[in-house]
């Protein structure tokens, strides 16, 4: 921990120092496990082949690849595979220069077109001119990884504006920006050290000659209005529970939570996904501590046979987060006291337990919720002249979802056609598919299958039909994003609409804030499981703090936008709660992915 602290400066050094005092939990196991995962004896090192990613993203108008780093891949092997330089990778991933590559982290690899756009232009005299767009992109990347997040009002004046949080004083703010308290006071004409909540401060640069200006203090009316919405600059909070609102409405400021996870695998090695989830929980606890909520965490590794879950500890807890599997969750519901809230954190398949377990709060969005949203989405988009088509696999037995999808369509207001074929018939279906489609409007297609081979074949056929000027829009669950054989270009060609339980928008300032803190604390990149740990802990602890011991009974009607998910609990048959909310993204032309919800 001290080693990480020495490597981190400014505000994030303070984060690590504060976290030691505020989180009453053992972090040593998580850090040791992370180190163990990334440690490899030199004599066994063999570079893993690098495959070009099929996932493309658009960053500041430049098309880039989103590459997942696999174990034993190197910067050299990645740069050779993508035909870019190591310096190019550093340029688009500043944190990699200092921290190096981390297994399962996502890095951005610029395409040749992106590098050409970013290349300095030659002026008339043969000298280099600054590419303004690229300079802006680099400045944004730098803000994400090292500099404090500020409100930039006028870049030509190099003016920095900081909005004071209720937890900050002048010493903290001065240390954050590397300037003196006296300079901040002089730049803002402050007579004393007391700050008002959400007061806007001009932050001078080190060594800058400052001139006193009148400070801008938020009026009570402004304060109420501004704290009613998420502030994209200040807030690390991604839910509706903003710090200032919580400060006024908290019923419970001391929370006791128990986390039960399989932190080690059946082979005795660390389970990285669950450790990442736990690390995300710890960061949520830190952020909540800054909002005045003190949380004590008791952690159990359910795979450690020598460790027994202490029922007295569970009885004292305001909530139990975990275990993961439906079988383990059932056992926990059977042994925990009747009034204890059990949170299902990770496995979507455990959703059915909520129908019989009144104490269960299931937070992962299920596949059925995604398909319900797909049908709703088509109903919202349908226009005169459009046609709806459901395509399923003939004779499919495994992963057969055609009947549930058909039931959803039958209960909707949509008229639709069905088409079924076997994958062996894939080369002969273009003609019958064409006969079912309209050329008067858009053909809105659902593939009622989760077989990768079949879905890939349908998408191939749909792309062939588009060449005949047939308008086709594909609607899909998140499963399509996990299929490695599908060309991402085809998803963009079909203007694919995807309903999914989780989506991380890296342009979201709150996501960037989380990334900086996570990197500073753990010296690695957060996985999707780390985001989920943050979302689950932040949501549940915030609810408990706001509503007290009766927080579960206030879940209905609540909807919270988290870092990677939307949580809208709904009660199942007067029993437990499930989360039916999903996110929506659209694969637009030009390799851009747009968040709709």
Coordinates of C-alpha atoms in Angstrom, one line a residue:
X1 CA 0.0 0.0 0.0
X2 CA 2.8 2.4 0.9
X3 CA 4.5 1.6 -2.5
X4 CA 1.3 2.7 -4.3
X5 CA 1.1 5.8 -2.1
X6 CA 4.6 6.9 -3.1
X7 CA 3.8 6.5 -6.8
X8 CA 0.7 8.7 -6.5
X9 CA 0.7 12.4 -6.1
X10 CA -1.8 15.2 -5.5
X11 CA -5.3 14.3 -4.6
X12 CA -5.0 10.6 -5.3
X13 CA -2.2 10.3 -2.7
X14 CA -4.7 11.7 -0.2
X15 CA -7.3 9.2 -1.4
X16 CA -5.0 6.3 -0.5
X17 CA -4.1 7.8 2.9
X18 CA -7.7 8.5 3.7
X19 CA -8.8 5.1 2.6
X20 CA -6.6 3.4 5.2
X21 CA -8.5 5.2 7.9
X22 CA -12.0 5.1 6.6
X23 CA -12.4 1.6 5.3
X24 CA -12.6 -0.9 8.2
X25 CA -11.8 -3.9 6.1
X26 CA -8.8 -6.0 5.0
X27 CA -7.5 -4.9 1.6
X28 CA -4.2 -6.9 1.9
X29 CA -5.8 -10.1 0.4
X30 CA -7.1 -8.3 -2.6
X31 CA -3.8 -6.5 -3.4
X32 CA -1.8 -9.7 -2.8
X33 CA -4.1 -11.6 -5.1
X34 CA -3.8 -9.0 -7.8
X35 CA -0.1 -9.1 -7.6
X36 CA -0.1 -12.9 -7.6
X37 CA -2.2 -12.9 -10.8
X38 CA 0.2 -10.7 -12.7
X39 CA 3.4 -12.5 -11.4
X40 CA 4.9 -15.0 -13.9
X41 CA 8.3 -16.8 -13.5
X42 CA 10.7 -15.5 -16.2
X43 CA 11.7 -19.0 -17.4
X44 CA 8.0 -19.8 -18.2
X45 CA 7.3 -16.6 -20.1
X46 CA 6.0 -17.1 -23.6
X47 CA 4.4 -14.3 -25.5
X48 CA 0.7 -14.8 -26.3
X49 CA -0.2 -14.3 -29.9
X50 CA -2.1 -11.0 -30.6
X51 CA -5.3 -11.1 -32.6
X52 CA -6.6 -7.8 -34.1
X53 CA -9.7 -6.8 -32.1
X54 CA -13.0 -6.7 -33.9
X55 CA -14.3 -4.1 -31.5
X56 CA -13.8 -0.6 -32.8
X57 CA -14.6 2.7 -31.1
X58 CA -14.5 6.3 -32.2
X59 CA -12.5 8.7 -30.0
X60 CA -12.6 12.4 -30.9
X61 CA -13.6 11.4 -34.4
X62 CA -10.8 8.9 -34.8
X63 CA -11.4 5.2 -35.3
X64 CA -9.5 3.1 -32.9
X65 CA -9.4 -0.6 -31.8
X66 CA -10.5 -1.6 -28.3
X67 CA -8.0 -4.3 -27.3
X68 CA -8.3 -6.6 -24.3
X69 CA -4.8 -7.4 -23.0
X70 CA -4.3 -11.1 -22.5
X71 CA -1.8 -12.8 -20.2
X72 CA 1.8 -12.7 -21.5
X73 CA 1.0 -10.2 -24.2
X74 CA 3.7 -7.5 -24.5
X75 CA 3.7 -3.9 -25.8
X76 CA 6.1 -5.1 -28.5
X77 CA 3.8 -7.9 -29.7
X78 CA 0.7 -5.7 -29.6
X79 CA 2.4 -2.9 -31.6
X80 CA 3.6 -5.3 -34.2
X81 CA 0.2 -6.9 -34.6
X82 CA -1.5 -3.6 -35.1
X83 CA 1.4 -2.1 -37.1
X84 CA 1.8 0.9 -34.7
X85 CA 4.7 2.0 -32.6
X86 CA 4.9 1.5 -28.9
X87 CA 5.0 5.3 -28.6
X88 CA 1.6 5.5 -30.4
X89 CA 0.1 3.1 -27.8
X90 CA 1.6 5.2 -25.0
X91 CA 0.1 8.3 -26.6
X92 CA -3.5 7.0 -26.5
X93 CA -3.0 5.2 -23.1
X94 CA -0.9 7.5 -20.9
X95 CA -1.4 5.2 -17.8
X96 CA 0.4 2.3 -19.6
X97 CA 3.6 4.3 -19.8
X98 CA 3.8 4.3 -16.0
X99 CA 1.9 1.2 -14.9
X100 CA 2.6 -1.1 -17.8
X101 CA 0.2 -3.6 -19.3
X102 CA -2.3 -5.4 -17.0
X103 CA -4.1 -8.6 -17.8
X104 CA -7.7 -8.1 -18.9
X105 CA -7.3 -4.4 -19.1
X106 CA -8.7 -2.5 -22.1
X107 CA -6.3 -0.3 -24.1
X108 CA -7.0 1.9 -27.1
X109 CA -5.0 1.1 -30.3
X110 CA -5.2 3.8 -33.0
X111 CA -6.0 2.7 -36.5
X112 CA -3.8 3.9 -39.4
X113 CA -6.5 6.4 -40.3
X114 CA -6.4 7.7 -36.7
X115 CA -2.7 8.1 -36.8
X116 CA -2.9 9.9 -40.2
X117 CA -5.5 12.3 -38.7
X118 CA -3.3 12.9 -35.7
X119 CA -0.1 13.5 -37.6
X120 CA 1.3 17.1 -37.4
X121 CA 0.6 19.1 -40.6
X122 CA 3.3 20.8 -42.6
X123 CA 3.0 24.6 -43.0
X124 CA 3.9 26.5 -46.1
X125 CA 7.6 26.8 -45.0
X126 CA 7.9 23.1 -44.3
X127 CA 7.5 23.4 -40.6
X128 CA 5.0 21.6 -38.4
X129 CA 1.7 23.1 -37.4
X130 CA -0.3 22.0 -34.4
X131 CA -3.3 19.7 -35.1
X132 CA -5.8 21.4 -32.9
X133 CA -8.2 18.4 -32.8
X134 CA -5.4 16.1 -31.7
X135 CA -4.1 18.6 -29.1
X136 CA -7.6 18.7 -27.6
X137 CA -7.8 14.9 -27.6
X138 CA -4.4 14.6 -25.8
X139 CA -5.5 17.2 -23.3
X140 CA -8.7 15.2 -22.6
X141 CA -6.7 12.0 -22.1
X142 CA -4.3 13.8 -19.8
X143 CA -7.2 15.0 -17.7
X144 CA -8.5 11.5 -17.4
X145 CA -5.3 10.0 -16.1
X146 CA -3.4 12.6 -14.0
X147 CA -4.8 16.1 -13.7
X148 CA -7.6 17.1 -11.3
X149 CA -11.0 17.4 -12.9
X150 CA -11.8 21.1 -13.3
X151 CA -14.4 23.3 -15.0
X152 CA -12.5 24.8 -18.0
X153 CA -14.3 28.1 -18.7
X154 CA -11.9 29.8 -21.2
X155 CA -9.0 27.9 -22.5
X156 CA -7.4 31.0 -24.1
X157 CA -7.1 32.5 -20.6
X158 CA -5.8 29.2 -19.1
X159 CA -8.3 29.7 -16.3
X160 CA -9.1 26.9 -14.0
X161 CA -12.3 26.8 -11.9
X162 CA -12.8 24.5 -9.0
X163 CA -16.1 23.9 -7.3
X164 CA -15.6 23.3 -3.6
X165 CA -17.1 20.2 -2.1
X166 CA -18.5 20.3 1.4
X167 CA -15.6 17.9 2.5
X168 CA -12.9 20.2 1.2
X169 CA -11.0 23.2 2.7
X170 CA -8.4 25.5 1.2
X171 CA -5.5 23.3 2.3
X172 CA -6.9 20.2 0.4
X173 CA -7.7 22.2 -2.7
X174 CA -4.2 23.9 -2.7
X175 CA -2.5 20.5 -2.4
X176 CA -4.7 19.1 -5.2
X177 CA -3.4 21.7 -7.7
X178 CA 0.1 22.2 -6.3
X179 CA -0.3 25.9 -5.5
X180 CA -0.3 27.7 -2.2
X181 CA -3.4 28.7 -0.1
X182 CA -2.3 32.3 -0.3
X183 CA -2.3 32.3 -4.1
X184 CA -5.9 30.9 -4.2
X185 CA -7.0 33.5 -1.6
X186 CA -5.4 36.3 -3.6
X187 CA -6.8 35.1 -6.9
X188 CA -10.3 35.0 -5.4
X189 CA -10.2 38.0 -3.1
X190 CA -10.8 35.9 -0.1
X191 CA -10.7 37.6 3.3
X192 CA -10.7 34.4 5.3
X193 CA -10.3 30.6 4.9
X194 CA -13.9 29.7 5.2
X195 CA -15.6 28.4 2.0
X196 CA -19.3 28.0 1.2
X197 CA -20.6 24.8 -0.3
X198 CA -20.2 24.6 -4.1
X199 CA -18.3 27.9 -4.1
X200 CA -16.4 28.4 -7.4
X201 CA -12.7 29.2 -7.0
X202 CA -10.3 30.4 -9.6
X203 CA -7.1 28.2 -9.4
X204 CA -4.0 30.0 -10.5
X205 CA -1.1 28.1 -12.0
X206 CA 2.1 27.8 -10.0
X207 CA 4.2 31.0 -10.3
X208 CA 1.4 32.9 -12.0
X209 CA 1.0 36.6 -11.0
X210 CA -2.5 36.7 -9.6
X211 CA -5.0 39.5 -9.4
X212 CA -7.8 39.5 -6.9
X213 CA -11.2 38.9 -8.4
X214 CA -14.6 38.6 -6.8
X215 CA -15.4 35.0 -5.9
X216 CA -18.6 33.4 -7.0
X217 CA -20.5 31.9 -4.1
X218 CA -23.6 29.9 -4.9
X219 CA -26.8 31.4 -3.6
X220 CA -29.1 29.1 -1.6
X221 CA -31.4 29.0 -4.6
X222 CA -28.6 28.0 -7.0
X223 CA -27.3 25.5 -4.4
X224 CA -30.6 23.7 -4.3
X225 CA -31.0 23.7 -8.0
X226 CA -27.5 22.5 -8.8
X227 CA -27.4 19.7 -6.2
X228 CA -30.6 18.3 -7.7
X229 CA -28.8 17.0 -10.7
X230 CA -25.5 15.2 -11.3
X231 CA -22.7 17.6 -11.7
X232 CA -20.5 16.2 -14.6
X233 CA -17.4 17.9 -13.2
X234 CA -17.5 17.5 -9.4
X235 CA -19.4 14.3 -8.8
X236 CA -17.8 10.9 -8.3
X237 CA -21.4 9.7 -7.5
X238 CA -23.2 8.0 -10.4
X239 CA -26.6 7.6 -8.6
X240 CA -29.4 10.0 -7.8
X241 CA -28.0 10.2 -4.2
X242 CA -25.7 13.3 -4.5
X243 CA -23.5 14.2 -1.6
X244 CA -25.2 17.4 -0.7
X245 CA -28.6 15.8 -0.7
X246 CA -27.4 13.0 1.4
X247 CA -26.0 15.4 3.9
X248 CA -29.4 16.8 4.4
X249 CA -31.5 13.6 4.4
X250 CA -29.4 10.8 6.0
X251 CA -31.2 8.6 8.4
X252 CA -28.3 6.3 9.1
X253 CA -24.6 7.3 8.8
X254 CA -23.0 4.1 10.2
X255 CA -23.6 1.1 8.0
X256 CA -22.4 -2.5 8.6
X257 CA -22.2 -4.7 5.5
X258 CA -21.0 -8.3 5.0
X259 CA -19.6 -9.4 1.6
X260 CA -19.5 -13.1 0.9
X261 CA -17.7 -14.1 -2.4
X262 CA -15.7 -16.9 -3.8
X263 CA -12.4 -15.0 -3.7
X264 CA -10.4 -18.1 -4.5
X265 CA -11.2 -20.7 -7.1
X266 CA -11.7 -24.4 -6.7
X267 CA -8.0 -24.9 -7.6
X268 CA -6.9 -22.6 -4.8
X269 CA -5.8 -19.8 -7.1
X270 CA -7.3 -16.3 -6.7
X271 CA -10.6 -15.6 -8.5
X272 CA -9.7 -12.4 -10.3
X273 CA -13.3 -11.4 -11.3
X274 CA -14.6 -11.6 -7.7
X275 CA -11.5 -9.9 -6.4
X276 CA -12.1 -7.1 -8.9
X277 CA -15.7 -6.9 -7.7
X278 CA -14.5 -6.6 -4.1
X279 CA -12.0 -3.8 -5.0
X280 CA -14.8 -1.9 -6.7
X281 CA -16.8 -2.2 -3.4
X282 CA -13.9 -0.8 -1.4
X283 CA -13.7 2.3 -3.7
X284 CA -17.5 2.8 -3.3
X285 CA -17.0 2.7 0.5
X286 CA -14.3 5.4 0.2
X287 CA -16.6 7.7 -1.9
X288 CA -19.4 7.2 0.5
X289 CA -17.1 8.1 3.4
X290 CA -16.6 11.5 1.7
X291 CA -20.3 11.9 1.8
X292 CA -20.5 11.3 5.5
X293 CA -21.4 7.6 5.5
X294 CA -19.1 5.4 7.6
X295 CA -19.3 1.8 6.5
X296 CA -17.7 -1.3 8.1
X297 CA -17.2 -4.2 5.8
X298 CA -16.9 -7.9 6.9
X299 CA -15.5 -10.1 4.2
X300 CA -15.7 -13.9 3.8
X301 CA -14.2 -16.1 1.1
X302 CA -16.8 -18.8 0.7
X303 CA -14.3 -21.1 -1.0
X304 CA -12.1 -21.1 2.0
X305 CA -13.2 -24.3 3.8
X306 CA -11.5 -23.3 7.0
X307 CA -13.6 -20.1 7.3
X308 CA -17.1 -20.3 8.7
X309 CA -19.5 -17.5 8.2
X310 CA -20.3 -15.9 11.5
X311 CA -24.1 -15.7 12.0
X312 CA -23.7 -13.1 14.7
X313 CA -21.8 -10.9 12.2
X314 CA -24.6 -11.4 9.6
X315 CA -27.2 -10.5 12.3
X316 CA -25.4 -7.2 13.0
X317 CA -25.1 -6.4 9.3
X318 CA -27.5 -4.1 7.5
X319 CA -27.1 -6.2 4.3
X320 CA -25.3 -9.2 3.0
X321 CA -23.8 -8.8 -0.5
X322 CA -23.3 -12.3 -2.0
X323 CA -22.8 -15.1 -2.5
X324 CA -22.8 -15.4 -6.3
X325 CA -24.5 -18.7 -7.4
X326 CA -28.2 -19.4 -7.0
X327 CA -27.4 -22.5 -4.8
X328 CA -25.2 -20.5 -2.4
X329 CA -27.7 -17.6 -2.3
X330 CA -30.5 -20.1 -1.4
X331 CA -28.4 -21.5 1.5
X332 CA -27.7 -18.0 2.7
X333 CA -31.4 -17.1 2.6
X334 CA -32.1 -20.2 4.7
X335 CA -29.6 -19.5 7.4
X336 CA -29.8 -15.7 7.7
X337 CA -32.3 -14.0 10.0
X338 CA -35.7 -13.4 8.5
X339 CA -35.4 -9.6 8.3
X340 CA -31.9 -9.6 6.7
X341 CA -31.5 -8.3 3.2
X342 CA -29.5 -10.6 0.9
X343 CA -28.1 -8.9 -2.3
X344 CA -27.6 -11.1 -5.4
X345 CA -24.7 -9.2 -7.0
X346 CA -23.4 -11.0 -10.1
X347 CA -25.2 -14.0 -11.6
X348 CA -28.2 -13.1 -13.8
X349 CA -29.5 -16.7 -13.6
X350 CA -30.2 -16.2 -9.9
X351 CA -33.1 -13.9 -10.8
X352 CA -35.7 -16.7 -10.4
X353 CA -35.0 -16.9 -6.6
X354 CA -36.7 -13.5 -6.1
X355 CA -40.0 -15.1 -6.8
X356 CA -39.7 -17.2 -3.7
X357 CA -37.2 -15.4 -1.5
X358 CA -38.8 -12.2 0.0
X359 CA -35.4 -11.0 1.4
X360 CA -33.5 -11.2 -1.9
X361 CA -32.6 -8.1 -3.9
X362 CA -31.3 -9.3 -7.3
X363 CA -29.4 -6.5 -9.1
X364 CA -28.0 -8.0 -12.4
X365 CA -30.3 -7.5 -15.3
X366 CA -31.4 -10.8 -16.9
X367 CA -31.6 -11.9 -20.5
X368 CA -35.4 -11.9 -20.3
X369 CA -35.3 -8.2 -19.3
X370 CA -33.2 -7.5 -22.4
X371 CA -35.6 -9.2 -24.7
X372 CA -38.6 -7.4 -23.1
X373 CA -36.8 -4.2 -23.7
X374 CA -36.1 -5.1 -27.4
X375 CA -39.8 -5.6 -28.0
X376 CA -40.5 -2.3 -26.3
X377 CA -37.8 -0.6 -28.3
X378 CA -39.3 -1.8 -31.6
X379 CA -42.7 -0.6 -30.5
X380 CA -41.2 2.9 -29.9
X381 CA -39.3 2.9 -33.3
X382 CA -41.9 1.3 -35.6
X383 CA -43.2 3.6 -38.4
X384 CA -45.7 3.3 -41.3
X385 CA -44.4 0.9 -43.9
X386 CA -42.0 -1.0 -41.5
X387 CA -42.1 -4.7 -41.0
X388 CA -41.0 -6.8 -38.0
X389 CA -39.4 -10.2 -38.6
X390 CA -38.4 -12.9 -36.0
X391 CA -35.7 -15.3 -37.2
X392 CA -35.1 -18.5 -35.3
X393 CA -33.1 -21.7 -35.7
X394 CA -35.0 -24.8 -37.0
X395 CA -34.8 -27.7 -34.6
X396 CA -32.8 -25.8 -32.0
X397 CA -32.8 -27.4 -28.5
X398 CA -30.0 -25.8 -26.5
X399 CA -30.3 -22.1 -25.6
X400 CA -33.7 -22.1 -27.4
X401 CA -35.2 -18.7 -26.6
X402 CA -37.6 -18.6 -29.6
X403 CA -40.7 -19.4 -27.6
X404 CA -40.1 -16.7 -24.9
X405 CA -39.4 -14.1 -27.7
X406 CA -42.5 -15.2 -29.6
X407 CA -44.6 -14.9 -26.4
X408 CA -43.3 -11.3 -25.9
X409 CA -44.1 -10.4 -29.5
X410 CA -47.6 -12.0 -29.2
X411 CA -48.4 -9.9 -26.1
X412 CA -47.2 -6.7 -27.8
X413 CA -49.0 -4.4 -30.3
X414 CA -46.6 -5.5 -33.1
X415 CA -47.6 -7.6 -36.1
X416 CA -44.7 -9.7 -37.2
X417 CA -43.6 -12.5 -39.5
X418 CA -41.6 -15.6 -38.5
X419 CA -38.8 -17.3 -40.5
X420 CA -36.9 -20.4 -39.3
X421 CA -34.1 -22.3 -41.0
X422 CA -31.2 -24.6 -40.0
X423 CA -27.6 -23.5 -40.3
X424 CA -27.1 -26.1 -43.1
X425 CA -29.6 -24.1 -45.2
X426 CA -27.8 -20.8 -44.6
X427 CA -26.6 -20.5 -48.2
X428 CA -30.1 -20.9 -49.6
X429 CA -32.2 -18.5 -47.5
X430 CA -31.5 -15.2 -49.2
X431 CA -34.5 -15.6 -51.6
X432 CA -37.1 -16.6 -49.1
X433 CA -35.9 -13.9 -46.7
X434 CA -36.2 -11.3 -49.4
X435 CA -39.8 -12.3 -50.1
X436 CA -40.7 -11.7 -46.4
X437 CA -39.2 -8.2 -46.4
X438 CA -40.5 -4.9 -47.4
X439 CA -38.9 -2.2 -49.5
X440 CA -41.4 0.4 -48.5
X441 CA -39.9 0.9 -45.0
X442 CA -37.4 -0.6 -42.5
X443 CA -37.3 -4.3 -41.7
X444 CA -36.8 -4.6 -38.0
X445 CA -35.3 -8.0 -37.2
X446 CA -34.9 -10.0 -34.0
X447 CA -32.8 -13.1 -34.0
X448 CA -34.3 -15.5 -31.5
X449 CA -31.2 -17.5 -30.8
X450 CA -28.1 -17.4 -28.7
X451 CA -26.2 -19.9 -30.8
X452 CA -23.1 -18.1 -32.0
X453 CA -22.9 -20.0 -35.3
X454 CA -26.5 -19.4 -36.2
X455 CA -26.5 -15.7 -35.2
X456 CA -23.4 -15.2 -37.2
X457 CA -25.0 -16.9 -40.2
X458 CA -28.1 -14.7 -40.0
X459 CA -26.1 -11.5 -39.7
X460 CA -24.1 -12.6 -42.8
X461 CA -27.3 -13.1 -44.8
X462 CA -28.8 -9.8 -43.6
X463 CA -25.7 -7.9 -44.8
X464 CA -26.0 -9.6 -48.2
X465 CA -29.6 -8.4 -48.5
X466 CA -28.7 -4.8 -47.6
X467 CA -26.7 -4.7 -50.9
X468 CA -30.0 -5.0 -52.7
X469 CA -31.1 -1.7 -51.1
X470 CA -33.3 -3.4 -48.5
X471 CA -33.4 -1.4 -45.3
X472 CA -32.6 -3.7 -42.3
X473 CA -32.3 -2.8 -38.6
X474 CA -31.2 -5.5 -36.2
X475 CA -32.3 -5.7 -32.6
X476 CA -30.2 -7.9 -30.2
X477 CA -29.4 -8.7 -26.6
X478 CA -25.9 -8.2 -25.2
X479 CA -25.0 -11.8 -26.3
X480 CA -24.1 -10.5 -29.8
X481 CA -21.2 -8.4 -28.3
X482 CA -19.6 -11.5 -26.8
X483 CA -19.5 -13.5 -30.1
X484 CA -16.0 -13.5 -31.4
X485 CA -16.8 -14.7 -34.9
X486 CA -19.1 -11.7 -35.8
X487 CA -17.5 -8.9 -37.7
X488 CA -18.2 -5.7 -36.0
X489 CA -18.5 -3.9 -39.4
X490 CA -21.7 -6.0 -40.0
X491 CA -23.2 -4.7 -36.7
X492 CA -22.6 -1.2 -37.9
X493 CA -24.0 -1.9 -41.4
X494 CA -27.2 -3.2 -39.8
X495 CA -27.5 -0.2 -37.5
X496 CA -27.8 -2.7 -34.7
X497 CA -29.7 -1.8 -31.5
X498 CA -28.5 -3.7 -28.5
X499 CA -30.3 -4.0 -25.1
X500 CA -27.8 -4.9 -22.4
X501 CA -27.5 -5.1 -18.7
X502 CA -24.1 -3.4 -18.5
X503 CA -22.3 -0.8 -20.6
X504 CA -19.4 1.4 -19.7
X505 CA -19.4 4.8 -21.4
X506 CA -15.8 6.0 -21.1
X507 CA -16.8 9.5 -22.2
X508 CA -18.8 9.8 -19.0
X509 CA -17.0 12.1 -16.5
X510 CA -18.1 9.9 -13.6
X511 CA -16.5 6.9 -15.3
X512 CA -13.3 8.8 -15.8
X513 CA -13.2 9.8 -12.2
X514 CA -13.6 6.2 -11.1
X515 CA -10.9 5.1 -13.5
X516 CA -8.4 7.6 -12.1
X517 CA -9.1 6.6 -8.5
X518 CA -9.0 2.9 -9.3
X519 CA -5.7 3.2 -11.1
X520 CA -4.2 5.3 -8.3
X521 CA -5.2 2.8 -5.6
X522 CA -4.6 -0.6 -7.3
X523 CA -2.1 0.3 -10.0
X524 CA -4.2 -1.6 -12.6
X525 CA -7.2 -1.2 -14.9
X526 CA -10.7 -1.9 -13.6
X527 CA -12.6 -4.7 -15.3
X528 CA -16.4 -4.9 -15.7
X529 CA -16.5 -6.7 -12.4
X530 CA -14.9 -3.8 -10.6
X531 CA -17.5 -1.4 -12.0
X532 CA -20.2 -3.8 -10.9
X533 CA -18.8 -4.0 -7.4
X534 CA -18.8 -0.2 -7.2
X535 CA -22.4 0.0 -8.5
X536 CA -23.8 -2.6 -6.2
X537 CA -22.1 -1.3 -3.0
X538 CA -22.8 2.3 -3.8
X539 CA -26.5 1.7 -4.5
X540 CA -27.3 -0.6 -1.5
X541 CA -25.3 1.4 1.1
X542 CA -26.8 4.7 -0.2
X543 CA -30.3 3.3 0.0
X544 CA -29.7 2.0 3.6
X545 CA -28.2 5.3 4.6
X546 CA -31.1 7.3 3.2
X547 CA -34.0 5.1 4.5
X548 CA -32.5 3.4 7.5
X549 CA -33.2 -0.2 8.5
X550 CA -36.3 -0.3 6.4
X551 CA -34.4 0.5 3.1
X552 CA -35.6 -2.6 1.2
X553 CA -39.2 -1.5 1.4
X554 CA -38.3 1.7 -0.3
X555 CA -36.8 0.1 -3.4
X556 CA -40.0 0.1 -5.4
X557 CA -40.1 3.2 -7.6
X558 CA -36.4 3.9 -7.2
X559 CA -34.3 4.3 -10.4
X560 CA -30.6 5.0 -10.3
X561 CA -28.1 5.6 -13.1
X562 CA -24.9 3.9 -12.0
X563 CA -21.5 3.7 -13.7
X564 CA -22.3 0.8 -16.0
X565 CA -25.9 -0.1 -15.2
X566 CA -29.3 1.3 -14.4
X567 CA -30.9 -0.1 -11.2
X568 CA -34.7 0.0 -11.1
X569 CA -35.8 -2.7 -8.6
X570 CA -39.2 -4.2 -9.1
X571 CA -40.9 -6.6 -6.6
X572 CA -41.7 -10.1 -7.9
X573 CA -45.0 -11.6 -6.8
X574 CA -44.8 -9.7 -3.5
X575 CA -41.6 -11.5 -2.7
X576 CA -38.0 -10.3 -3.6
X577 CA -36.8 -7.6 -5.9
X578 CA -35.3 -7.9 -9.4
X579 CA -33.7 -5.2 -11.6
X580 CA -35.5 -5.0 -14.9
X581 CA -33.6 -2.0 -16.3
X582 CA -31.2 -2.3 -19.2
X583 CA -29.1 0.1 -21.2
X584 CA -29.4 0.8 -24.9
X585 CA -26.7 1.4 -27.5
X586 CA -26.7 1.8 -31.2
X587 CA -24.0 0.8 -33.7
X588 CA -24.1 3.8 -36.0
X589 CA -22.3 4.0 -39.4
X590 CA -18.7 5.2 -39.2
X591 CA -17.8 2.8 -36.4
X592 CA -19.4 5.0 -33.7
X593 CA -21.4 3.5 -30.8
X594 CA -24.0 5.7 -29.4
X595 CA -25.6 5.4 -25.9
X596 CA -29.3 5.8 -26.0
X597 CA -30.1 5.0 -22.4

